Structures are given as structure tokens and as C-alpha cells.
Amino acid sequence: MATPNDAEQVARLVRRAASDGVPLAIRGGGHSQSGKSLTQGGWVLDTRGLNQVQLLGDELVRAQGGAPWGQILDALRGTRRLPPVVADIAEVTVGGTLSAGGLGTTSHRHGVQIAHVEKLEVVTGTGERVRCSRSENASLFDAVRGGQGQFGIITEAWLRLRRAGGRLRQYLLRYSDFERFASDLERIVEEGRFDHLRAETRMHQRTILLSAAIEYDDPPDDGQVLEGLGYEKIDASGETDEVARAVMFPKWGFSWRNHHPWRDWFMPWETLPTLLEQPWLDPQTIPRAPGSWTGVYPIRMGPIDAPLFMRPGGERMLSYSVLAVLSRRERAHKVAERLREIDRTLVGLGGKSYLSGDVGYGRREWAEHYGEKLELGIQWKKEFDPKRVFQAEGLPF
């Protein structure tokens, strides 16, 4: 494993790998699982030594590619500024989420992280350090955002910032009426009632837990905020001045002793009732909470200028996740196989895999996933990584 501490060290390692014919895989904080940070007979390049963060006024933060999102929040503490979309796992890195797409609890309002990048520094497969943006080296900029690390290593990112509220009020709303939940979710997304949204589905309890939060300076009126919603009860509520960290997942199940068969999909908005019922979830195969987390994020999508970020059409979509944490390898393999079967069902409903999880695709599935964009990815591979230095397990480029 190589552990560079700056972009020039990364560039030298890539040039050496290209010269020696050694494949490289890139690893940050583990946002991509199931072999995507491994390569057969090659080196793993750990980016976490590139972890510097610098605030550039009110509009931008400059972060090296190996900086964890939690460290970015620490650097912004007290500034009342945040990126529009923050990853909800503190340990994953900027370069990792931008290489996939990047989701969070504000995605119903701001979409995905790759839409809010101003500029990048990238080390290409030839070992060249290149700055790119929508107006400079635009093809490289488009290739690496959502490109799964197959066209270059993101060593630095300039991220836009938004104004954040001074405090956060959180509500955990319990629903047992799935039809009413679907109606309420559409309503509150349309109205923009909450700043943060995430829903957990607990099928063994026939329950949905909607985590909703408001950033504020002047305290909101709970009666107005919750007016007209058909939840069964409020399971919890609270306030904090840790506006972004409060909506992150706890450090949950990340021990190396555990196995993590995780899958995420982007689904058309109209599939929400089916996703809530989840007829494919067999409790004999998929463990119940707290051994797993299943749920949905609403996502509002504007135009995305990252062609390899594949998603359903429409202005709104859903992220649907099944995240299992298991101690026994045999059980994890069974869950992973079941998730591949579920994938066929969800793709048949118009879904697209979010490529952070255990995809397990072959040539036919990759062709279906990328469609006409597959040829564009192949062309970009020839342009930006002509010696095929970047070779993570299981990816098509």
C-alpha cells in the first residue's frame, strides 16, 4: 500500500506505476466497498494523507481529496457556512464521494455533491497534475465526477458553500400508514418544509421513521412545522448547534471484524410505494435492525453535467439503500447474493445502481447500466489513462 502525503507524491507514484505496468486502486475512507479499492497484483494508493482543508472566504472551501467530510465540518465550525450536500458518514473522503456522486440529508433540496464542485485538481493516468472545471479541461472534470476513480485521482477539490442556520431542530416521526407517509413525503419535499430528510423503513415493525430537521436562527413553531402531517407519534425531538454533524450516522458497525454487504440504488420517484412495501426483503436473509438499515432519501435533481453519473430521468428521484452489518462471513455472502437478485428487480423498475456498494456486475450488466455512455467512458479511458493504470476490481473501464 502506498501512502502519499501530497499531490506530487501521488503523481510520482502514478508515473512509476505506468512505467512499470503496475495497476493502481485508490482508497480513501471506504465509501466504495467490495473490492473497488483493490486490484489484482497491483498497489493500493491510500489518499488519507492528503487531508488539508482551507476556507476561502464565504463561498468556497478547498479540500484535499483524502480529507474526511467530518474534518471539513470541523474546519467550518463557527463560520455558518456548509457545503450544500454533506456526506452523512464522517469518515468517508471528499475524493471518494465525488468519484461516486455524493448524497446526504439535504439532497432533497440540493441534489448531489458533484453538482456543487467549482474546480478540481486531478492526477491522470499519465501522472500529470491537471486542474479542471466546467470551463477548463472540461472533459476531465466531467470524467472524474462520478467516474469511480478510473480516469484520475482527485487530489484537491474547491467546493461551493451555502449559508447554514445557527442551530438545528430535529424530529423523528413514526409512521405506520405507508400510503400517508408517501403522500406526506411528496408534500414536504415540494413545500421545502425541512432542511434535512432521511427515512428508515423497519418492515418487521411495519414502521417508517422519518428523520426531519430544520436549520434556524429564530426558533421554529413546532405546530406550524408539523401541521397537516399524518405521523403516528413523535419518537424523539431535540436541538443542537452541531448543524451538520447531528444528521450524520453514528460510527455504526465499521469494525474490520464485520462484513458490510451494502447496496444503494437510484429509483424513479413513482416507485416510492413499492420501495416502502419492499416485497423482496426476506427477514430470513436480510437481517432486521440494528443488524441492517434500509431506507430512502428523496433527491431533487437539476441538470447534471457528469455523464457517467447514471440515474433515472425526472426532476425528483429516490435513493433506496439496504445496508447490512454482519459478523459471520457465510451470512454476509448470502446477503450479498440476495442483494444481486434484488438488483435485477429494481433495475427492472427503472432503477440505477449507485456504485458505492457490492454491485457484482458483468459485461452485460455494465452495458445496461451505462447504455450509450459506456462508449464515452471507454474513450475517456484511452485519453486520460492510456496505460490502464487505474484498475479497481469489478469496474468496466
XYZ file of N, CA and C in Angstrom, residues 114-315:
606
model
N -21.613 16.314 -6.600
C -20.849 16.635 -7.807
C -21.425 17.827 -8.565
N -22.655 18.223 -8.236
C -23.235 19.411 -8.870
C -22.708 20.702 -8.257
N -22.008 20.610 -7.119
C -21.605 21.802 -6.373
C -20.088 21.938 -6.271
N -19.376 21.341 -7.221
C -17.917 21.431 -7.278
C -17.537 22.560 -8.223
N -16.678 23.443 -7.760
C -16.233 24.561 -8.592
C -15.039 24.179 -9.459
N -14.112 23.419 -8.874
C -12.854 23.115 -9.568
C -12.226 21.910 -8.897
N -11.394 21.177 -9.640
C -10.677 20.023 -9.112
C -9.221 20.062 -9.565
N -8.343 19.472 -8.741
C -7.020 19.065 -9.223
C -7.037 17.548 -9.304
N -6.580 17.028 -10.434
C -6.625 15.595 -10.704
C -5.257 15.131 -11.179
N -4.821 13.974 -10.696
C -3.652 13.299 -11.257
C -4.165 12.243 -12.226
N -3.853 12.402 -13.503
C -4.337 11.478 -14.528
C -3.493 10.205 -14.539
N -3.871 9.274 -15.411
C -3.150 8.010 -15.511
C -1.757 8.133 -16.083
N -1.404 9.301 -16.614
C -0.035 9.537 -17.076
C 0.823 10.176 -15.989
N 0.234 10.453 -14.826
C 0.967 11.094 -13.742
C 1.015 12.598 -13.842
N 0.180 13.177 -14.694
C 0.140 14.630 -14.857
C -0.855 15.233 -13.873
N -0.454 16.328 -13.232
C -1.365 17.074 -12.354
C -2.104 18.114 -13.190
N -3.424 18.020 -13.194
C -4.237 18.873 -14.066
C -5.350 19.510 -13.238
N -5.502 20.821 -13.374
C -6.666 21.489 -12.795
C -7.774 21.536 -13.846
N -8.980 21.284 -13.397
C -10.088 21.206 -14.340
C -11.355 21.764 -13.711
N -12.233 22.242 -14.566
C -13.501 22.829 -14.139
C -14.456 22.775 -15.328
N -15.595 23.402 -15.196
C -16.548 23.436 -16.308
C -16.032 24.250 -17.492
N -15.052 25.112 -17.250
C -14.526 25.958 -18.325
C -13.075 25.648 -18.693
N -12.412 24.787 -17.938
C -11.004 24.454 -18.176
C -10.835 22.946 -18.077
N -10.316 22.327 -19.141
C -10.174 20.865 -19.177
C -11.490 20.197 -18.774
N -12.563 20.623 -19.430
C -13.910 20.232 -19.011
C -14.165 18.734 -19.164
N -13.551 18.093 -20.146
C -13.777 16.655 -20.324
C -13.257 15.864 -19.131
N -12.093 16.235 -18.620
C -11.555 15.565 -17.441
C -12.442 15.830 -16.229
N -12.897 17.058 -16.080
C -13.803 17.423 -14.987
C -15.058 16.553 -15.026
N -15.604 16.351 -16.217
C -16.802 15.531 -16.361
C -16.512 14.053 -16.122
N -15.317 13.607 -16.500
C -14.992 12.187 -16.376
C -14.800 11.762 -14.929
N -14.127 12.577 -14.130
C -13.778 12.129 -12.777
C -14.930 12.280 -11.798
N -15.848 13.220 -12.037
C -17.008 13.335 -11.146
C -17.985 12.201 -11.473
N -18.087 11.259 -10.542
C -18.880 10.070 -10.796
C -18.159 9.019 -11.604
N -16.848 9.179 -11.813
C -16.081 8.257 -12.643
C -15.442 7.107 -11.906
N -15.712 6.953 -10.610
C -15.250 5.797 -9.835
C -13.733 5.655 -9.797
N -13.009 6.763 -9.920
C -11.557 6.713 -9.826
C -10.874 6.048 -10.999
N -11.556 5.913 -12.127
C -10.999 5.187 -13.270
C -10.322 6.077 -14.305
N -10.360 7.387 -14.092
C -9.776 8.316 -15.064
C -8.748 9.250 -14.429
N -8.713 9.282 -13.114
C -7.767 10.130 -12.411
C -8.049 10.129 -10.924
N -7.076 10.601 -10.166
C -7.188 10.685 -8.709
C -7.473 12.132 -8.334
N -8.569 12.358 -7.644
C -8.895 13.706 -7.178
C -7.993 14.028 -5.990
N -7.058 14.951 -6.189
C -6.148 15.324 -5.105
C -6.581 16.602 -4.397
N -7.458 17.376 -5.043
C -7.925 18.607 -4.409
C -9.266 18.999 -5.029
N -10.140 19.567 -4.194
C -11.457 19.998 -4.666
C -11.796 21.356 -4.075
N -12.352 22.208 -4.903
C -12.886 23.500 -4.465
C -14.407 23.354 -4.431
N -14.974 23.377 -3.237
C -16.392 23.100 -3.044
C -17.143 24.375 -2.706
N -18.289 24.565 -3.328
C -19.117 25.721 -3.007
C -19.710 25.581 -1.601
N -20.025 26.716 -1.028
C -20.613 26.752 0.309
C -21.964 27.460 0.266
N -22.807 27.145 1.224
C -24.084 27.822 1.417
C -24.141 28.357 2.841
N -25.067 29.249 3.072
C -25.296 29.731 4.425
C -26.033 28.654 5.210
N -25.609 28.419 6.440
C -26.255 27.439 7.313
C -26.914 28.142 8.490
N -27.947 27.527 9.026
C -28.575 28.056 10.227
C -27.672 27.902 11.436
N -27.942 28.674 12.470
C -27.108 28.619 13.663
C -27.375 27.412 14.538
N -28.608 26.890 14.471
C -28.975 25.725 15.265
C -29.821 24.788 14.411
N -30.045 23.599 14.958
C -30.802 22.570 14.252
C -31.848 21.996 15.197
N -33.086 21.932 14.726
C -34.131 21.232 15.470
C -34.497 19.971 14.699
N -34.454 18.842 15.400
C -34.680 17.539 14.778
C -35.981 16.925 15.277
N -36.627 16.195 14.373
C -37.848 15.455 14.692
C -37.694 14.035 14.151
N -38.094 13.050 14.935
C -38.150 11.668 14.470
C -39.619 11.261 14.487
N -40.208 11.181 13.302
C -41.648 10.980 13.154
C -41.925 9.532 12.757
N -42.777 8.868 13.529
C -43.103 7.460 13.287
C -44.399 7.357 12.476
N -44.326 6.595 11.393
C -45.487 6.332 10.542
C -45.771 4.831 10.516
N -47.042 4.467 10.588
C -47.453 3.089 10.325
C -48.330 3.000 9.081
N -48.807 4.145 8.598
C -49.602 4.216 7.377
C -48.661 4.581 6.224
N -48.262 3.582 5.435
C -47.272 3.801 4.383
C -47.808 4.720 3.289
N -49.088 4.582 2.975
C -49.668 5.436 1.936
C -49.639 6.898 2.368
N -49.949 7.140 3.642
C -49.921 8.513 4.133
C -48.490 9.045 4.161
N -47.536 8.183 4.530
C -46.141 8.628 4.522
C -45.727 9.071 3.124
N -46.064 8.269 2.105
C -45.684 8.616 0.732
C -46.279 9.961 0.335
N -47.531 10.184 0.721
C -48.181 11.460 0.420
C -47.503 12.611 1.153
N -47.189 12.397 2.436
C -46.531 13.445 3.220
C -45.145 13.761 2.683
N -44.398 12.722 2.300
C -43.037 12.955 1.808
C -43.073 13.810 0.546
N -43.979 13.495 -0.359
C -44.085 14.302 -1.575
C -44.439 15.743 -1.231
N -45.323 15.903 -0.272
C -45.763 17.250 0.104
C -44.630 18.058 0.712
N -43.909 17.468 1.670
C -42.893 18.258 2.364
C -41.677 18.529 1.483
N -41.393 17.628 0.526
C -40.324 17.913 -0.430
C -40.738 19.063 -1.337
N -41.975 19.033 -1.796
C -42.466 20.086 -2.683
C -42.492 21.435 -1.967
N -42.904 21.436 -0.689
C -43.007 22.685 0.062
C -41.662 23.185 0.576
N -40.656 22.294 0.632
C -39.370 22.683 1.209
C -39.459 22.926 2.698
N -40.277 22.128 3.373
C -40.574 22.387 4.781
C -39.379 22.100 5.694
N -38.574 21.107 5.341
C -37.432 20.718 6.173
C -36.131 20.892 5.387
N -35.055 21.156 6.122
C -33.731 21.277 5.509
C -33.038 19.931 5.364
N -33.390 18.968 6.216
C -32.759 17.647 6.204
C -33.844 16.581 6.261
N -33.700 15.529 5.436
C -34.674 14.442 5.399
C -33.972 13.109 5.170
N -34.418 12.102 5.911
C -33.976 10.722 5.691
C -35.027 9.823 6.324
N -35.389 8.734 5.649
C -36.426 7.843 6.168
C -35.885 6.429 6.297
N -36.094 5.825 7.453
C -35.731 4.430 7.690
C -36.989 3.578 7.674
N -36.934 2.463 6.953
C -38.071 1.546 6.887
C -37.765 0.307 7.726
N -38.640 0.017 8.674
C -38.489 -1.165 9.534
C -39.655 -2.105 9.257
N -39.441 -3.018 8.312
C -40.537 -3.845 7.840
C -41.048 -4.800 8.911
N -40.178 -5.291 9.785
C -40.641 -6.233 10.803
C -41.561 -5.561 11.812
N -41.525 -4.238 11.876
C -42.424 -3.482 12.744
C -43.524 -2.774 11.961
N -43.503 -2.899 10.630
C -44.430 -2.164 9.758
C -44.400 -0.679 10.101
N -43.188 -0.146 10.167
C -42.987 1.223 10.633
C -41.994 1.940 9.732
N -42.233 3.228 9.534
C -41.273 4.113 8.878
C -40.907 5.212 9.858
N -39.609 5.467 10.010
C -39.123 6.540 10.872
C -38.552 7.640 9.986
N -39.236 8.772 9.970
C -38.787 9.912 9.174
C -37.975 10.842 10.055
N -36.680 10.944 9.742
C -35.802 11.893 10.417
C -35.830 13.192 9.625
N -36.366 14.237 10.250
C -36.530 15.530 9.587
C -35.957 16.614 10.488
N -35.314 17.605 9.892
C -34.672 18.641 10.703
C -34.724 19.982 9.992
N -34.730 21.035 10.812
C -34.754 22.411 10.327
C -33.563 23.164 10.902
N -32.823 23.836 10.032
C -31.805 24.781 10.485
C -32.491 26.120 10.759
N -32.073 26.793 11.827
C -32.767 28.044 12.141
C -31.863 29.006 12.892
N -32.262 30.271 12.837
C -31.738 31.314 13.709
C -32.794 31.677 14.750
N -34.031 31.896 14.288
C -35.159 32.113 15.193
C -35.894 30.790 15.353
N -36.165 30.351 16.580
C -36.770 29.034 16.805
C -38.069 28.853 16.024
N -38.232 27.723 15.340
C -39.457 27.471 14.585
C -40.612 27.100 15.510
N -41.824 27.279 15.019
C -43.034 26.880 15.727
C -43.351 25.436 15.348
N -43.264 24.519 16.320
C -43.475 23.102 16.019
C -44.844 22.846 15.405
N -45.848 23.549 15.890
C -47.185 23.356 15.354
C -47.265 23.668 13.873
N -46.614 24.747 13.458
C -46.612 25.102 12.040
C -45.760 24.136 11.223
N -44.621 23.750 11.779
C -43.716 22.854 11.057
C -44.383 21.511 10.769
N -45.113 20.987 11.739
C -45.680 19.639 11.626
C -47.144 19.640 11.193
N -47.685 20.792 10.895
C -49.107 20.912 10.578
C -49.494 20.054 9.369
N -50.564 19.277 9.547
C -51.126 18.503 8.452
C -50.431 17.198 8.149
N -49.387 16.838 8.883
C -48.673 15.590 8.627
C -49.338 14.439 9.382
N -49.355 13.263 8.748
C -50.106 12.138 9.299
C -49.269 11.129 10.045
N -48.253 11.566 10.754
C -47.426 10.644 11.534
C -48.222 10.127 12.731
N -47.785 8.973 13.223
C -48.463 8.344 14.359
C -48.047 8.979 15.671
N -46.745 9.220 15.815
C -46.249 9.894 17.010
C -44.854 10.424 16.743
N -44.424 11.321 17.613
C -43.055 11.831 17.562
C -42.208 10.961 18.481
N -41.289 10.198 17.896
C -40.438 9.324 18.705
C -39.377 10.102 19.465
N -38.919 11.193 18.887
C -37.875 11.985 19.541
C -37.826 13.356 18.897
N -37.319 14.315 19.638
C -37.035 15.641 19.097
C -35.891 16.222 19.907
N -35.221 17.197 19.341
C -34.098 17.789 20.057
C -33.495 18.927 19.279
N -32.565 19.627 19.929
C -31.897 20.768 19.318
C -30.394 20.673 19.555
N -29.638 21.269 18.639
C -28.186 21.280 18.762
C -27.625 22.419 17.924
N -26.413 22.848 18.271
C -25.719 23.804 17.404
C -24.739 23.098 16.471
N -24.664 21.758 16.544
C -23.847 20.979 15.602
C -24.710 20.671 14.383
N -24.878 21.671 13.532
C -25.902 21.614 12.493
C -25.682 20.452 11.529
N -24.474 20.224 11.075
C -24.231 19.175 10.084
C -23.929 17.829 10.732
N -23.106 17.800 11.762
C -22.748 16.521 12.374
C -23.950 15.823 13.005
N -24.943 16.583 13.427
C -26.093 15.988 14.107
C -26.875 15.048 13.206
N -26.835 15.258 11.894
C -27.611 14.416 10.992
C -26.763 13.316 10.359
N -25.504 13.181 10.777
C -24.674 12.086 10.297
C -25.016 10.802 11.044
N -24.766 9.677 10.370
C -24.877 8.401 11.055
C -23.817 8.324 12.149
N -24.125 7.644 13.267
C -23.060 7.358 14.228
C -22.051 6.397 13.607
N -20.910 6.282 14.236
C -19.904 5.343 13.731
C -20.428 3.935 13.993
N -21.158 3.434 13.003
C -22.044 2.296 13.178
C -21.515 1.076 12.432
N -21.033 0.067 13.179
C -20.722 -1.201 12.560
C -19.510 -1.214 11.659
N -18.584 -0.253 11.808
C -17.481 -0.171 10.859
C -16.243 -0.956 11.298
N -16.380 -1.809 12.291
C -15.251 -2.614 12.720
C -14.794 -3.520 11.576
N -13.478 -3.692 11.457
C -12.946 -4.612 10.457
C -13.413 -6.042 10.711
N -13.880 -6.328 11.907
C -14.368 -7.676 12.202
C -15.711 -7.948 11.534
N -16.397 -6.898 11.100
C -17.711 -7.058 10.490
C -17.620 -7.079 8.967
N -18.655 -7.615 8.362
C -18.797 -7.630 6.907
C -19.943 -6.698 6.533
N -19.818 -6.064 5.369
C -20.757 -4.998 5.006
C -21.306 -5.207 3.595
N -22.214 -6.138 3.398
C -22.882 -6.217 2.094
C -23.904 -5.093 1.970
N -23.505 -4.039 1.287
C -24.326 -2.827 1.169
C -24.669 -2.598 -0.291
N -25.908 -2.125 -0.539
C -26.304 -1.721 -1.880
C -27.171 -0.475 -1.804
N -26.989 0.377 -2.791
C -27.798 1.586 -2.943
C -28.247 1.680 -4.396
N -29.465 2.179 -4.576
C -29.999 2.373 -5.924
C -30.649 3.748 -6.022
N -30.614 4.312 -7.218
C -31.423 5.481 -7.533
C -32.684 4.988 -8.237
N -33.831 5.396 -7.717
C -35.102 4.888 -8.216
C -36.004 6.029 -8.670
N -36.835 5.780 -9.701
C -37.819 6.790 -10.091
C -38.744 7.125 -8.920
N -39.132 8.384 -8.830
C -39.965 8.824 -7.705
C -41.249 8.009 -7.597
N -41.825 7.637 -8.721
C -43.119 6.951 -8.688
C -43.029 5.536 -8.133
N -41.818 5.019 -7.899
C -41.689 3.690 -7.293
C -41.748 3.737 -5.773
N -41.949 4.905 -5.172
C -41.919 5.023 -3.711
C -42.850 4.036 -3.011
N -44.126 3.879 -3.405
C -44.977 2.910 -2.691
C -44.407 1.495 -2.700
N -43.825 1.078 -3.823
C -43.229 -0.256 -3.901
C -41.999 -0.355 -3.013
N -41.176 0.690 -2.995
C -39.981 0.678 -2.150
C -40.352 0.595 -0.675
N -41.446 1.215 -0.285
C -41.850 1.180 1.118
C -42.341 -0.204 1.522
N -43.028 -0.880 0.633
C -43.510 -2.233 0.943
C -42.373 -3.249 0.912
N -41.384 -3.041 0.028
C -40.184 -3.885 -0.053
C -40.519 -5.380 -0.074
N -41.322 -5.839 -1.031
C -41.714 -7.251 -1.023
C -40.540 -8.208 -1.197
N -39.406 -7.713 -1.651
C -38.228 -8.557 -1.880
C -37.413 -8.800 -0.610
N -37.720 -8.104 0.484
C -36.926 -8.259 1.706
C -37.411 -9.470 2.493
N -36.604 -10.506 2.483
C -36.896 -11.731 3.228
C -36.185 -11.653 4.571
N -36.918 -11.605 5.702
C -36.248 -11.476 7.007
C -35.348 -12.654 7.342
N -35.526 -13.775 6.636
C -34.626 -14.900 6.855
C -33.259 -14.660 6.214
N -33.210 -13.737 5.254
C -31.954 -13.445 4.558
C -31.385 -12.096 4.958
N -32.200 -11.046 4.900
C -31.765 -9.695 5.248
C -32.031 -9.470 6.731
N -31.007 -9.220 7.532
C -31.232 -9.069 8.977
C -32.058 -7.839 9.297
N -32.743 -7.905 10.433
C -33.510 -6.764 10.909
C -32.596 -5.753 11.588
N -33.119 -4.531 11.760
C -32.405 -3.515 12.546
C -32.223 -4.042 13.970
N -31.081 -3.807 14.619
C -29.979 -2.948 14.183
C -28.922 -3.648 13.337
N -29.205 -4.885 12.883
C -28.247 -5.578 12.029
C -28.231 -5.078 10.603
N -29.164 -4.208 10.264
C -29.172 -3.600 8.939
C -29.926 -2.283 9.011
N -29.743 -1.476 7.975
C -30.503 -0.232 7.825
C -31.057 -0.222 6.419
N -32.366 -0.091 6.297
C -32.983 0.075 4.985
C -33.766 1.379 4.995
N -33.731 2.084 3.886
C -34.440 3.351 3.883
C -34.312 4.096 2.581
N -34.885 5.299 2.568
C -34.916 6.117 1.361
C -34.504 7.547 1.679
N -33.876 8.165 0.702
C -33.598 9.601 0.695
C -34.320 10.198 -0.516
N -35.075 11.256 -0.348
C -35.583 11.974 -1.518
C -34.485 12.856 -2.107
N -34.435 12.939 -3.426
C -33.388 13.697 -4.112
C -34.024 14.560 -5.193
N -33.737 15.839 -5.152
C -34.179 16.748 -6.209
C -33.017 16.937 -7.181
N -33.271 16.657 -8.435
C -32.207 16.684 -9.425
C -32.388 17.830 -10.402
N -31.365 18.662 -10.530
C -31.294 19.602 -11.632
C -30.473 18.975 -12.741
N -30.083 19.743 -13.731
C -29.210 19.213 -14.781
C -27.862 18.787 -14.187
N -27.398 17.604 -14.537
C -26.116 17.091 -14.057
C -25.169 16.987 -15.243
N -24.039 17.701 -15.164
C -23.069 17.692 -16.253
C -21.944 16.703 -15.969
N -22.298 15.549 -15.415
C -21.341 14.469 -15.177
C -21.912 13.229 -15.862
N -21.534 12.971 -17.104
C -22.233 11.968 -17.912
C -22.205 10.553 -17.361
N -21.196 10.180 -16.563
C -21.103 8.806 -16.072
C -21.827 8.603 -14.750
N -22.457 9.645 -14.236
C -23.315 9.517 -13.061
C -24.699 9.112 -13.566
N -25.006 7.828 -13.447
C -26.216 7.288 -14.055
C -27.375 7.333 -13.059
N -28.524 7.758 -13.559
C -29.700 7.928 -12.705
C -30.956 7.841 -13.556
N -32.112 7.627 -12.929
C -33.361 7.693 -13.687
C -33.635 9.125 -14.129
N -34.523 9.284 -15.084
C -34.907 10.613 -15.517
C -35.856 11.268 -14.527
N -36.158 12.525 -14.765
C -37.094 13.247 -13.916
C -36.406 14.216 -12.980
N -37.182 15.162 -12.466
C -36.643 16.181 -11.572
C -36.457 15.680 -10.149
